[in-house]
Amino acid sequence: MGDIFVLAEHRQGELRDISLEMLTKASELAPKMGGEAVAVLIGSGVDSFAEKLAGYSDKVLYIDDPLFADYNSEKYQKVLVELLDSYKPEMVMIGHTTQGVDLAPALAVEKKMPFVADVIEIEHVDGKPRPVRQFYQGKVNADIAFKGDAPYLITFREATLEVPDASKQGKVEKIDSPLKEDIEYRRFIEYVEAEVGEVDITQSEILVAVGRGVREEKNMAMIEELAKAINADICGSRAATDAGWLPHDRQVGTSGKTVKPKLYIAIGISGAFQHLAGMKAAKTIVAINKDPEAPIFTVADFAIVDDLFKVVPKLTEKLIELRG
Amino acid sequence: MNTFVCIKRVPDTSEAEVKVDASGKDVDSSKFSFDINDADNYAVEEAVLIKEAKGGTAKVICAGPQDADVMIRMALAKGCDSAIRIDDPRINVLDPLQVAKVLAAAIKGQEFDLVLTGCMANDDGAMAVGVALAEELGVPHAAMVKKVEVGDGKIKVQRELEGGIGEVVELTLPAVVTIQTGINEPRYAPIRGIRQAQKKELKVVTIDDLGLDENEVNEAGSLIELQKLYIPEVVSNAEIIEGEPEEKAEIMATKLVKGGLL
């Protein structure tokens, strides 16, 4: 008892960063819970991942079977149910990622586990892990207590912490798959590569980014004028591409592109974590938003708390004037 | 194809200041404007598109207060056939697994091929209800879907992964699919549809009508407990540009040009 299971995440031959991020957090918590940080790896041809994970965990439990050549949450769920019954960990951590959100809620229902999604921090209070999550797109934090019995389940947000160098030598234990046959009701077919557009914003030096605050398509004219004045490319948050103001390949964030321009001017973007993850590496960030509490300001170098419709035209005018 | 689409009424807080109320467990929502959750709006459109292409029905399910009727009628005006609203203050909306139990109870016992939900609610961001609902109904699921192709007894969907990569999976029907924003272009309700929507059935039920024991879906019966809400400290190293809007623009322009940032 007291062990923390961390479900390792990998795709198309690569171990994803969230795996090590969760193990880092689990390694900090496990001693307080009187247990070990255990990496659980399910895949096919994943010996090298098991070794890498050992550097960050007390133990690696892994299943290497052609049944798991590609991710399938329904198959993972069957395996995890068996592992929970045999090993009885106190807590299970799964990434709050496209893999994790497709799996964790169903596992929670099947095993009647106390479940908290999209956790950004886990404290240890009254002898139990106590997650922190957010509401209203990062504007409110919530301390949530587990009331029911262990094992507890959380999905953990990506990129919330730095991963140190490997410092552990967990023992690696290969086990047979408890699942013996493939399932028919959900089948993996193929991957489809991301769309490629005429401008590759990952290579842009200067980006003007728009979000929901721009309100409607006709206001894009004002944005285009600013972009033209400083030779910038235009990109946007999910809200902007969904609304059709920009093509999908201009979306910045976890489900879009990760950019690192010299200058990023965020206009009317509140800064959901999915967006921040895609742009916080920009060298200089200017944010214009009405709400002083907008999470975009946590990554900004220059903050303009004001009505973008009053600021942007004047900014363009002044930039043109100064640049001659 | 008989489709259910689950929708939620949420506040638009993208530009609003959010304050925790005196209880410390809720926010002051008196100044918020509410509407259908973004992803749910796309799910409604997808349900109507499927009905138009394949025939059958598209029915709306919503757990929420009477104020939600406006957005439910809007979904009916766009082409959904009827709606069930579960109106019960005992439902613990903070626990997605309990909400899933309520929605499942409203769907169970009715014929369905497909259940659509939005993949994420703007207010809690948990991305959990749809996938939990699938487990409650005992059917397969796929989350964060940006393309749907309905086949014979099967459905092929494309899930949206990190970096814009797609993952195509095939599910045996009946199934639950959680819809990602941007999958389609939600229509405006036609005037004729708005008139017709007033005559369509909108059934209001309680958890008792659904045969649920209140302890399965209320706060006391939840396996998690909200202890405290608080505004996170916005740790910002940003230089705050002060002044009237025009002054701010001038100062910023000067910094960009003279500071060699362009």
Tab-separated table of N, CA and C in Angstrom, chain B residues 26-121:
chain	number	residue	atom	x	y	z
B	26	ASP	N	-18.092	28.728	-3.956
B	26	ASP	CA	-18.731	29.013	-5.237
B	26	ASP	C	-18.251	30.390	-5.696
B	27	VAL	N	-18.581	30.715	-6.951
B	27	VAL	CA	-18.192	32.040	-7.423
B	27	VAL	C	-19.437	32.902	-7.575
B	28	ASP	N	-19.216	34.205	-7.550
B	28	ASP	CA	-20.321	35.136	-7.717
B	28	ASP	C	-20.652	35.187	-9.212
B	29	SER	N	-21.768	34.581	-9.572
B	29	SER	CA	-22.097	34.481	-11.002
B	29	SER	C	-23.148	35.498	-11.418
B	30	SER	N	-23.444	36.476	-10.533
B	30	SER	CA	-24.540	37.405	-10.808
B	30	SER	C	-24.295	38.246	-12.065
B	31	LYS	N	-23.023	38.470	-12.421
B	31	LYS	CA	-22.753	39.340	-13.587
B	31	LYS	C	-22.372	38.558	-14.840
B	32	PHE	N	-22.405	37.242	-14.743
B	32	PHE	CA	-22.018	36.440	-15.905
B	32	PHE	C	-23.152	36.369	-16.920
B	33	SER	N	-22.765	36.240	-18.197
B	33	SER	CA	-23.787	35.889	-19.184
B	33	SER	C	-23.610	34.401	-19.479
B	34	PHE	N	-24.720	33.709	-19.643
B	34	PHE	CA	-24.686	32.262	-19.831
B	34	PHE	C	-25.154	31.878	-21.224
B	35	ASP	N	-24.594	30.787	-21.711
B	35	ASP	CA	-25.095	30.235	-22.972
B	35	ASP	C	-24.671	28.769	-23.056
B	36	ILE	N	-25.005	28.144	-24.176
B	36	ILE	CA	-24.600	26.755	-24.374
B	36	ILE	C	-23.061	26.681	-24.388
B	37	ASN	N	-22.528	25.633	-23.790
B	37	ASN	CA	-21.090	25.388	-23.801
B	37	ASN	C	-20.593	25.270	-25.250
B	38	ASP	N	-19.425	25.848	-25.524
B	38	ASP	CA	-18.886	25.866	-26.893
B	38	ASP	C	-18.920	24.507	-27.587
B	39	ALA	N	-18.256	23.528	-26.960
B	39	ALA	CA	-18.132	22.222	-27.624
B	39	ALA	C	-19.512	21.577	-27.805
B	40	ASP	N	-20.433	21.837	-26.874
B	40	ASP	CA	-21.780	21.258	-26.967
B	40	ASP	C	-22.536	21.822	-28.169
B	41	ASN	N	-22.244	23.087	-28.485
B	41	ASN	CA	-22.876	23.715	-29.636
B	41	ASN	C	-22.481	22.980	-30.930
B	42	TYR	N	-21.219	22.582	-30.995
B	42	TYR	CA	-20.746	21.789	-32.142
B	42	TYR	C	-21.367	20.381	-32.120
B	43	ALA	N	-21.564	19.843	-30.916
B	43	ALA	CA	-22.167	18.507	-30.799
B	43	ALA	C	-23.614	18.534	-31.299
B	44	VAL	N	-24.339	19.620	-30.990
B	44	VAL	CA	-25.715	19.770	-31.479
B	44	VAL	C	-25.723	19.789	-33.003
B	45	GLU	N	-24.827	20.584	-33.593
B	45	GLU	CA	-24.748	20.666	-35.053
B	45	GLU	C	-24.449	19.294	-35.649
B	46	GLU	N	-23.521	18.566	-35.032
B	46	GLU	CA	-23.147	17.254	-35.554
B	46	GLU	C	-24.350	16.298	-35.491
B	47	ALA	N	-25.103	16.369	-34.396
B	47	ALA	CA	-26.289	15.509	-34.254
B	47	ALA	C	-27.305	15.816	-35.354
B	48	VAL	N	-27.473	17.109	-35.651
B	48	VAL	CA	-28.439	17.508	-36.681
B	48	VAL	C	-27.935	17.091	-38.071
B	49	LEU	N	-26.636	17.245	-38.313
B	49	LEU	CA	-26.052	16.823	-39.600
B	49	LEU	C	-26.249	15.323	-39.818
B	50	ILE	N	-26.036	14.541	-38.757
B	50	ILE	CA	-26.194	13.081	-38.875
B	50	ILE	C	-27.654	12.731	-39.165
B	51	LYS	N	-28.549	13.409	-38.469
B	51	LYS	CA	-29.976	13.163	-38.698
B	51	LYS	C	-30.354	13.514	-40.143
B	52	GLU	N	-29.841	14.637	-40.648
B	52	GLU	CA	-30.153	15.050	-42.021
B	52	GLU	C	-29.615	14.059	-43.043
B	53	ALA	N	-28.441	13.483	-42.737
B	53	ALA	CA	-27.818	12.562	-43.695
B	53	ALA	C	-28.379	11.151	-43.610
B	54	LYS	N	-28.704	10.714	-42.406
B	54	LYS	CA	-29.049	9.305	-42.203
B	54	LYS	C	-30.487	9.054	-41.762
B	55	GLY	N	-31.211	10.132	-41.490
B	55	GLY	CA	-32.559	9.952	-40.952
B	55	GLY	C	-32.505	9.641	-39.473
B	56	GLY	N	-33.665	9.330	-38.888
B	56	GLY	CA	-33.711	9.036	-37.454
B	56	GLY	C	-33.989	10.276	-36.638
B	57	THR	N	-33.550	10.253	-35.395
B	57	THR	CA	-33.870	11.356	-34.490
B	57	THR	C	-32.614	11.940	-33.846
B	58	ALA	N	-32.763	13.173	-33.371
B	58	ALA	CA	-31.713	13.816	-32.568
B	58	ALA	C	-32.410	14.408	-31.357
B	59	LYS	N	-32.095	13.874	-30.185
B	59	LYS	CA	-32.767	14.352	-28.973
B	59	LYS	C	-31.769	14.980	-28.003
B	60	VAL	N	-32.239	16.024	-27.349
B	60	VAL	CA	-31.365	16.786	-26.447
B	60	VAL	C	-31.568	16.334	-25.005
B	61	ILE	N	-30.438	16.208	-24.272
B	61	ILE	CA	-30.498	15.945	-22.834
B	61	ILE	C	-29.716	17.053	-22.140
B	62	CYS	N	-30.298	17.587	-21.075
B	62	CYS	CA	-29.599	18.647	-20.356
B	62	CYS	C	-29.909	18.539	-18.878
B	63	ALA	N	-28.882	18.569	-18.057
B	63	ALA	CA	-29.110	18.679	-16.613
B	63	ALA	C	-28.870	20.130	-16.265
B	64	GLY	N	-29.907	20.813	-15.833
B	64	GLY	CA	-29.722	22.236	-15.561
B	64	GLY	C	-31.026	22.900	-15.158
B	65	PRO	N	-30.923	24.169	-14.764
B	65	PRO	CA	-32.093	24.911	-14.293
B	65	PRO	C	-32.970	25.380	-15.452
B	66	GLN	N	-34.114	25.965	-15.099
B	66	GLN	CA	-35.071	26.424	-16.104
B	66	GLN	C	-34.467	27.422	-17.083
B	67	ASP	N	-33.491	28.190	-16.602
B	67	ASP	CA	-32.834	29.168	-17.480
B	67	ASP	C	-32.190	28.513	-18.704
B	68	ALA	N	-31.941	27.199	-18.603
B	68	ALA	CA	-31.322	26.492	-19.735
B	68	ALA	C	-32.302	26.295	-20.887
B	69	ASP	N	-33.605	26.528	-20.633
B	69	ASP	CA	-34.603	26.273	-21.677
B	69	ASP	C	-34.361	27.085	-22.946
B	70	VAL	N	-33.818	28.282	-22.796
B	70	VAL	CA	-33.562	29.132	-23.971
B	70	VAL	C	-32.605	28.427	-24.934
B	71	MET	N	-31.506	27.893	-24.388
B	71	MET	CA	-30.528	27.246	-25.283
B	71	MET	C	-31.041	25.876	-25.761
B	72	ILE	N	-31.879	25.241	-24.947
B	72	ILE	CA	-32.469	23.964	-25.390
B	72	ILE	C	-33.406	24.218	-26.572
B	73	ARG	N	-34.234	25.263	-26.451
B	73	ARG	CA	-35.148	25.620	-27.562
B	73	ARG	C	-34.341	25.960	-28.814
B	74	MET	N	-33.187	26.566	-28.627
B	74	MET	CA	-32.339	26.915	-29.775
B	74	MET	C	-31.873	25.637	-30.484
B	75	ALA	N	-31.503	24.612	-29.688
B	75	ALA	CA	-31.089	23.331	-30.286
B	75	ALA	C	-32.263	22.695	-31.024
B	76	LEU	N	-33.462	22.835	-30.478
B	76	LEU	CA	-34.660	22.300	-31.137
B	76	LEU	C	-34.923	23.072	-32.437
B	77	ALA	N	-34.686	24.381	-32.393
B	77	ALA	CA	-34.909	25.216	-33.587
B	77	ALA	C	-33.933	24.845	-34.702
B	78	LYS	N	-32.773	24.358	-34.329
B	78	LYS	CA	-31.772	23.980	-35.340
B	78	LYS	C	-32.048	22.607	-35.937
B	79	GLY	N	-32.995	21.885	-35.352
B	79	GLY	CA	-33.364	20.611	-35.966
B	79	GLY	C	-33.460	19.422	-35.025
B	80	CYS	N	-33.124	19.588	-33.746
B	80	CYS	CA	-33.314	18.473	-32.816
B	80	CYS	C	-34.820	18.266	-32.617
B	81	ASP	N	-35.185	17.032	-32.271
B	81	ASP	CA	-36.605	16.675	-32.251
B	81	ASP	C	-37.315	16.941	-30.935
B	82	SER	N	-36.638	16.629	-29.839
B	82	SER	CA	-37.262	16.802	-28.538
B	82	SER	C	-36.159	16.908	-27.499
B	83	ALA	N	-36.559	17.211	-26.269
B	83	ALA	CA	-35.541	17.405	-25.234
B	83	ALA	C	-36.029	16.915	-23.881
B	84	ILE	N	-35.068	16.490	-23.079
B	84	ILE	CA	-35.345	16.177	-21.679
B	84	ILE	C	-34.431	17.056	-20.850
B	85	ARG	N	-35.007	17.783	-19.910
B	85	ARG	CA	-34.168	18.557	-18.992
B	85	ARG	C	-34.337	17.998	-17.587
B	86	ILE	N	-33.214	17.646	-16.972
B	86	ILE	CA	-33.266	17.137	-15.610
B	86	ILE	C	-33.047	18.321	-14.691
B	87	ASP	N	-34.112	18.700	-14.018
B	87	ASP	CA	-34.081	19.896	-13.181
B	87	ASP	C	-34.118	19.448	-11.737
B	88	ASP	N	-32.967	19.429	-11.093
B	88	ASP	CA	-32.937	18.936	-9.727
B	88	ASP	C	-31.746	19.514	-8.980
B	89	PRO	N	-32.017	20.368	-7.993
B	89	PRO	CA	-30.908	21.020	-7.284
B	89	PRO	C	-30.042	20.041	-6.479
B	90	ARG	N	-30.525	18.810	-6.329
B	90	ARG	CA	-29.728	17.836	-5.565
B	90	ARG	C	-28.538	17.317	-6.361
B	91	ILE	N	-28.555	17.480	-7.677
B	91	ILE	CA	-27.445	16.970	-8.492
B	91	ILE	C	-26.166	17.755	-8.186
B	92	ASN	N	-25.107	17.023	-7.863
B	92	ASN	CA	-23.826	17.655	-7.560
B	92	ASN	C	-23.059	17.904	-8.860
B	93	VAL	N	-23.189	19.125	-9.372
B	93	VAL	CA	-22.595	19.423	-10.677
B	93	VAL	C	-21.070	19.502	-10.626
B	94	LEU	N	-20.512	19.501	-9.421
B	94	LEU	CA	-19.046	19.568	-9.306
B	94	LEU	C	-18.377	18.217	-9.522
B	95	ASP	N	-19.166	17.146	-9.526
B	95	ASP	CA	-18.591	15.819	-9.723
B	95	ASP	C	-19.044	15.261	-11.076
B	96	PRO	N	-18.136	15.268	-12.067
B	96	PRO	CA	-18.535	14.828	-13.410
B	96	PRO	C	-19.044	13.387	-13.443
B	97	LEU	N	-18.564	12.551	-12.522
B	97	LEU	CA	-19.009	11.156	-12.532
B	97	LEU	C	-20.476	11.066	-12.098
B	98	GLN	N	-20.877	11.957	-11.198
B	98	GLN	CA	-22.283	11.966	-10.780
B	98	GLN	C	-23.178	12.553	-11.868
B	99	VAL	N	-22.677	13.570	-12.555
B	99	VAL	CA	-23.449	14.140	-13.669
B	99	VAL	C	-23.650	13.066	-14.752
B	100	ALA	N	-22.577	12.286	-15.002
B	100	ALA	CA	-22.674	11.216	-16.000
B	100	ALA	C	-23.742	10.199	-15.599
B	101	LYS	N	-23.838	9.925	-14.318
B	101	LYS	CA	-24.836	8.974	-13.829
B	101	LYS	C	-26.262	9.484	-14.105
B	102	VAL	N	-26.446	10.783	-13.905
B	102	VAL	CA	-27.764	11.397	-14.159
B	102	VAL	C	-28.111	11.308	-15.647
B	103	LEU	N	-27.152	11.679	-16.499
B	103	LEU	CA	-27.405	11.657	-17.949
B	103	LEU	C	-27.682	10.226	-18.412
B	104	ALA	N	-26.909	9.283	-17.847
B	104	ALA	CA	-27.103	7.880	-18.235
B	104	ALA	C	-28.508	7.417	-17.867
B	105	ALA	N	-28.979	7.829	-16.702
B	105	ALA	CA	-30.318	7.425	-16.260
B	105	ALA	C	-31.394	7.967	-17.192
B	106	ALA	N	-31.130	9.154	-17.760
B	106	ALA	CA	-32.111	9.755	-18.673
B	106	ALA	C	-32.116	9.060	-20.036
B	107	ILE	N	-31.001	8.418	-20.385
B	107	ILE	CA	-30.882	7.777	-21.700
B	107	ILE	C	-31.252	6.290	-21.649
B	108	LYS	N	-30.873	5.637	-20.545
B	108	LYS	CA	-31.120	4.192	-20.408
B	108	LYS	C	-32.590	3.858	-20.648
B	109	GLY	N	-32.789	2.751	-21.299
B	109	GLY	CA	-34.167	2.319	-21.534
B	109	GLY	C	-34.757	2.900	-22.799
B	110	GLN	N	-34.050	3.861	-23.415
B	110	GLN	CA	-34.511	4.394	-24.697
B	110	GLN	C	-33.593	3.838	-25.783
B	111	GLU	N	-34.118	3.763	-26.981
B	111	GLU	CA	-33.303	3.244	-28.068
B	111	GLU	C	-32.325	4.305	-28.543
B	112	PHE	N	-31.062	3.949	-28.664
B	112	PHE	CA	-30.102	4.920	-29.217
B	112	PHE	C	-28.967	4.214	-29.930
B	113	ASP	N	-28.410	4.904	-30.915
B	113	ASP	CA	-27.234	4.414	-31.634
B	113	ASP	C	-25.998	5.190	-31.230
B	114	LEU	N	-26.228	6.463	-30.921
B	114	LEU	CA	-25.089	7.340	-30.688
B	114	LEU	C	-25.445	8.384	-29.630
B	115	VAL	N	-24.484	8.655	-28.751
B	115	VAL	CA	-24.635	9.768	-27.814
B	115	VAL	C	-23.468	10.715	-28.058
B	116	LEU	N	-23.775	12.000	-28.262
B	116	LEU	CA	-22.735	13.007	-28.435
B	116	LEU	C	-22.721	13.939	-27.234
B	117	THR	N	-21.521	14.309	-26.813
B	117	THR	CA	-21.380	15.368	-25.812
B	117	THR	C	-20.286	16.290	-26.331
B	118	GLY	N	-20.158	17.472	-25.750
B	118	GLY	CA	-18.974	18.280	-26.012
B	118	GLY	C	-17.809	17.599	-25.316
B	119	CYS	N	-16.585	17.828	-25.793
B	119	CYS	CA	-15.458	17.124	-25.161
B	119	CYS	C	-15.005	17.832	-23.892
B	120	MET	N	-15.370	19.099	-23.738
B	120	MET	CA	-14.944	19.842	-22.548
B	120	MET	C	-15.947	20.935	-22.237
B	121	ALA	N	-16.203	21.150	-20.944
B	121	ALA	CA	-17.041	22.274	-20.547
B	121	ALA	C	-16.129	23.455	-20.238
